[in-house]
Amino acid sequence: MNVEEFHNRLNELYKPPMDRFVQVDVPEIRYMTIEGKGDPEQSELQKSAKWLYAIAHLIKPEVREKMGKNFVEPPLECIFWADDPMDFKENRREQWKWKVMIVLVDWITDDRFSQALQELESKWGEMLGNRPALTVLNEGSSVQRLNVGDYSQIAGLCKELYNEHMPGYNLAVNGPYHEIYLNDPSRTEPGKRKIILRQPVCSADE
C-alpha cells in the first residue's frame, strides 16, 4: 500500500457513523507511542500526549512536503486495557493501563524519529518515565462508532457495545479498547467533541 492509498484508507476509518456500530478491517499502522498506567484523567497521559505532539511538529514539514495537499495532521489516539479484564469492564480506572499514540507514516525512519526526540530533549530536558517509542499495531477486524458530544456519553456507548452489539453478532474482544480524538478536547466545546470508539474483535466461537 503506497502513501496515498494508506492515507485514503485512514480517512475512511476516521469516518464511522454516529447512529450505529460498524465492522471494519484496520490495516497494520505504525505509531509513535508512550505507555503509562492509572486513571487517564489523573495520570501522565496528557503530558505524554504533549511530547508526541511536539515530536510530530518537528517531523511535520517533511511529511507535508512529501504529501502536499493530501497532508492531514493525524489525531491523537489511545488504547486502554487492564491486567484484570474486570477492572476495565467495571471502570476501575486507577487500574487501567494506556498507550497514547500518533500515526507515523512508514517513510519516516526510526533514525529520524530518534533524531526528533533528541532535538526535543535538548529543549525540554530528558523525559521522565516511559520514553516515546515506535509501535506497529495490527488490529484487523474491529467494531467502531463515532460519538459527537460530551465524553460522559462514552460509558453508555461502551455498555451498548459490550453488552448488546458484540453478543448480538457473536463477537468477542480481540485486543485493547481504542479511542481516536478527532478534535482537541481542551479547545473544543463539550457538545462538539468528536471521538471514535474502536474495539478489535473476533468470533466468539474462536
CSV table of C-alpha atoms in Angstrom, one decimal:
chain,number,residue,atom,x,y,z
A,1,MET,CA,0.0,0.0,0.0
A,2,ASN,CA,1.6,3.3,-1.1
A,3,VAL,CA,1.4,6.5,0.9
A,4,GLU,CA,-1.7,7.8,-1.0
A,5,GLU,CA,-3.6,4.6,-0.6
A,6,PHE,CA,-2.7,4.4,3.1
A,7,HIS,CA,-3.8,8.0,3.6
A,8,ASN,CA,-7.1,7.3,1.9
A,9,ARG,CA,-7.7,4.2,3.9
A,10,LEU,CA,-7.1,6.1,7.2
A,11,ASN,CA,-9.6,8.7,6.0
A,12,GLU,CA,-12.2,6.0,5.6
A,13,LEU,CA,-11.5,4.6,9.0
A,14,TYR,CA,-11.9,8.1,10.6
A,15,LYS,CA,-15.5,8.5,9.3
A,16,PRO,CA,-17.7,5.9,11.0
A,17,PRO,CA,-21.4,6.6,11.5
A,18,MET,CA,-22.9,8.1,14.7
A,19,ASP,CA,-26.0,6.0,14.9
A,20,ARG,CA,-24.6,2.5,14.9
A,21,PHE,CA,-21.6,0.3,15.3
A,22,VAL,CA,-20.0,-0.9,12.1
A,23,GLN,CA,-17.3,-3.6,11.5
A,24,VAL,CA,-14.2,-2.5,9.6
A,25,ASP,CA,-10.8,-4.1,8.7
A,26,VAL,CA,-8.0,-1.9,10.1
A,27,PRO,CA,-4.6,-2.3,8.3
A,28,GLU,CA,-1.3,-2.5,10.1
A,29,ILE,CA,-0.5,1.0,11.3
A,30,ARG,CA,2.8,2.4,12.7
A,31,TYR,CA,2.6,4.8,15.6
A,32,MET,CA,4.8,6.7,17.9
A,33,THR,CA,3.6,5.9,21.4
A,34,ILE,CA,4.1,6.4,25.1
A,35,GLU,CA,2.8,3.8,27.6
A,36,GLY,CA,1.6,4.5,31.1
A,37,LYS,CA,-0.8,3.4,33.9
A,38,GLY,CA,-3.5,5.0,36.0
A,39,ASP,CA,-6.8,7.0,35.6
A,40,PRO,CA,-6.4,8.6,32.2
A,41,GLU,CA,-7.8,11.9,33.6
A,42,GLN,CA,-5.4,12.0,36.5
A,43,SER,CA,-2.2,10.3,35.2
A,44,GLU,CA,0.7,11.3,33.0
A,45,LEU,CA,-1.4,10.8,29.8
A,46,GLN,CA,-1.8,14.5,29.0
A,47,LYS,CA,1.9,15.2,29.5
A,48,SER,CA,2.8,12.2,27.3
A,49,ALA,CA,0.4,13.5,24.6
A,50,LYS,CA,2.3,16.8,24.6
A,51,TRP,CA,5.6,15.0,23.9
A,52,LEU,CA,4.1,13.2,21.0
A,53,TYR,CA,2.6,16.3,19.5
A,54,ALA,CA,5.9,18.1,19.9
A,55,ILE,CA,7.8,15.3,18.0
A,56,ALA,CA,5.1,15.3,15.3
A,57,HIS,CA,5.6,19.1,15.0
A,58,LEU,CA,9.3,18.6,14.3
A,59,ILE,CA,8.6,16.0,11.7
A,60,LYS,CA,5.6,17.7,10.1
A,61,PRO,CA,7.4,19.8,7.5
A,62,GLU,CA,9.0,16.7,5.9
A,63,VAL,CA,5.6,14.9,5.9
A,64,ARG,CA,3.8,18.0,4.4
A,65,GLU,CA,6.4,18.4,1.7
A,66,LYS,CA,6.1,14.8,0.5
A,67,MET,CA,2.3,14.5,0.8
A,68,GLY,CA,1.4,18.0,-0.4
A,69,LYS,CA,-2.3,18.8,-0.4
A,70,ASN,CA,-3.1,15.3,0.9
A,71,PHE,CA,-1.4,16.1,4.2
A,72,VAL,CA,-3.8,16.0,7.2
A,73,GLU,CA,-2.4,16.2,10.7
A,74,PRO,CA,-3.2,12.8,12.4
A,75,PRO,CA,-5.3,12.9,15.5
A,76,LEU,CA,-4.3,11.7,19.0
A,77,GLU,CA,-5.3,8.1,19.8
A,78,CYS,CA,-5.2,6.0,22.9
A,79,ILE,CA,-5.7,2.3,23.7
A,80,PHE,CA,-6.7,1.1,27.2
A,81,TRP,CA,-6.6,-2.2,28.9
A,82,ALA,CA,-6.1,-3.8,32.4
A,83,ASP,CA,-4.4,-6.9,33.7
A,84,ASP,CA,-7.7,-8.0,35.2
A,85,PRO,CA,-10.4,-7.5,32.5
A,86,MET,CA,-12.9,-6.8,35.2
A,87,ASP,CA,-11.0,-3.7,36.2
A,88,PHE,CA,-11.7,-2.4,32.7
A,89,LYS,CA,-15.3,-3.5,32.5
A,90,GLU,CA,-16.2,-2.2,35.9
A,91,ASN,CA,-14.5,1.2,35.1
A,92,ARG,CA,-11.9,0.9,37.9
A,93,ARG,CA,-9.8,3.4,36.0
A,94,GLU,CA,-6.9,3.6,38.5
A,95,GLN,CA,-6.0,0.1,37.5
A,96,TRP,CA,-6.1,0.9,33.7
A,97,LYS,CA,-3.0,0.8,31.5
A,98,TRP,CA,-2.9,3.0,28.4
A,99,LYS,CA,-0.8,3.8,25.4
A,100,VAL,CA,-1.1,7.3,23.8
A,101,MET,CA,-0.4,7.3,20.1
A,102,ILE,CA,0.0,9.3,16.9
A,103,VAL,CA,0.3,7.8,13.4
A,104,LEU,CA,3.7,7.9,11.9
A,105,VAL,CA,4.0,7.2,8.2
A,106,ASP,CA,6.4,4.4,7.2
A,107,TRP,CA,8.9,6.5,5.3
A,108,ILE,CA,9.8,8.5,8.4
A,109,THR,CA,12.7,6.3,9.5
A,110,ASP,CA,13.5,5.1,13.0
A,111,ASP,CA,16.6,7.3,12.9
A,112,ARG,CA,14.6,10.4,12.0
A,113,PHE,CA,12.2,9.7,14.9
A,114,SER,CA,15.1,9.3,17.3
A,115,GLN,CA,16.7,12.5,16.0
A,116,ALA,CA,13.4,14.4,16.6
A,117,LEU,CA,13.2,13.0,20.1
A,118,GLN,CA,16.8,14.1,20.8
A,119,GLU,CA,16.0,17.6,19.4
A,120,LEU,CA,13.1,17.8,21.8
A,121,GLU,CA,15.0,16.6,24.8
A,122,SER,CA,17.7,19.2,24.1
A,123,LYS,CA,15.0,21.8,24.5
A,124,TRP,CA,12.7,20.3,27.2
A,125,GLY,CA,15.1,18.1,29.2
A,126,GLU,CA,15.1,14.4,29.3
A,127,MET,CA,11.6,12.9,29.7
A,128,LEU,CA,10.8,11.2,33.0
A,129,GLY,CA,9.0,7.8,32.9
A,130,ASN,CA,8.4,5.9,29.7
A,131,ARG,CA,10.0,7.4,26.7
A,132,PRO,CA,8.4,7.7,23.3
A,133,ALA,CA,8.8,4.5,21.2
A,134,LEU,CA,7.7,3.2,17.8
A,135,THR,CA,4.9,0.6,17.8
A,136,VAL,CA,3.2,-1.3,14.9
A,137,LEU,CA,-0.5,-2.0,15.7
A,138,ASN,CA,-2.4,-4.6,13.7
A,139,GLU,CA,-6.0,-4.5,14.9
A,140,GLY,CA,-7.6,-6.2,11.9
A,141,SER,CA,-11.3,-6.8,12.2
A,142,SER,CA,-12.8,-4.2,14.5
A,143,VAL,CA,-16.1,-2.6,15.5
A,144,GLN,CA,-16.2,1.2,15.7
A,145,ARG,CA,-18.6,4.2,16.0
A,146,LEU,CA,-18.4,8.0,16.2
A,147,ASN,CA,-19.6,9.9,19.2
A,148,VAL,CA,-20.2,13.7,18.9
A,149,GLY,CA,-20.7,15.4,22.3
A,150,ASP,CA,-19.6,15.3,25.8
A,151,TYR,CA,-17.3,12.4,26.8
A,152,SER,CA,-19.8,11.4,29.5
A,153,GLN,CA,-21.8,9.7,26.8
A,154,ILE,CA,-19.0,7.2,26.1
A,155,ALA,CA,-19.7,4.9,29.1
A,156,GLY,CA,-23.2,4.3,27.8
A,157,LEU,CA,-21.9,3.5,24.3
A,158,CYS,CA,-19.4,1.1,25.7
A,159,LYS,CA,-22.1,-0.7,27.6
A,160,GLU,CA,-24.1,-1.0,24.4
A,161,LEU,CA,-21.0,-2.2,22.5
A,162,TYR,CA,-20.0,-4.9,25.0
A,163,ASN,CA,-23.5,-6.0,26.4
A,164,GLU,CA,-25.6,-5.7,23.2
A,165,HIS,CA,-23.8,-5.3,19.9
A,166,MET,CA,-21.0,-7.8,20.3
A,167,PRO,CA,-23.1,-10.6,21.9
A,168,GLY,CA,-25.8,-10.0,19.2
A,169,TYR,CA,-23.2,-10.6,16.4
A,170,ASN,CA,-21.4,-13.4,18.3
A,171,LEU,CA,-18.2,-11.3,18.7
A,172,ALA,CA,-15.5,-11.3,21.4
A,173,VAL,CA,-12.8,-8.9,22.4
A,174,ASN,CA,-9.6,-9.3,20.4
A,175,GLY,CA,-7.3,-6.5,21.6
A,176,PRO,CA,-7.3,-3.3,23.7
A,177,TYR,CA,-10.2,-0.8,23.5
A,178,HIS,CA,-9.2,2.1,21.3
A,179,GLU,CA,-10.3,5.8,21.2
A,180,ILE,CA,-9.5,8.3,18.5
A,181,TYR,CA,-9.8,12.0,19.3
A,182,LEU,CA,-10.7,13.9,16.1
A,183,ASN,CA,-10.5,17.3,17.7
A,184,ASP,CA,-8.7,18.7,20.7
A,185,PRO,CA,-11.0,18.4,23.8
A,186,SER,CA,-9.1,21.2,25.5
A,187,ARG,CA,-10.1,23.6,22.7
A,188,THR,CA,-13.5,22.2,21.8
A,189,GLU,CA,-16.9,22.8,23.4
A,190,PRO,CA,-18.1,19.6,25.1
A,191,GLY,CA,-21.1,19.3,22.7
A,192,LYS,CA,-18.8,19.4,19.7
A,193,ARG,CA,-16.1,16.9,20.7
A,194,LYS,CA,-15.7,14.1,18.3
A,195,ILE,CA,-14.3,10.7,19.3
A,196,ILE,CA,-14.2,7.3,17.6
A,197,LEU,CA,-14.7,4.2,19.8
A,198,ARG,CA,-13.0,1.2,18.3
A,199,GLN,CA,-12.8,-2.4,19.6
A,200,PRO,CA,-10.8,-5.1,17.8
A,201,VAL,CA,-13.0,-8.3,17.6
A,202,CYS,CA,-13.0,-11.9,16.6
A,203,SER,CA,-15.7,-14.6,16.5
A,204,ALA,CA,-16.8,-15.6,20.0
A,205,ASP,CA,-16.5,-19.2,18.7
A,206,GLU,CA,-12.8,-19.0,18.1
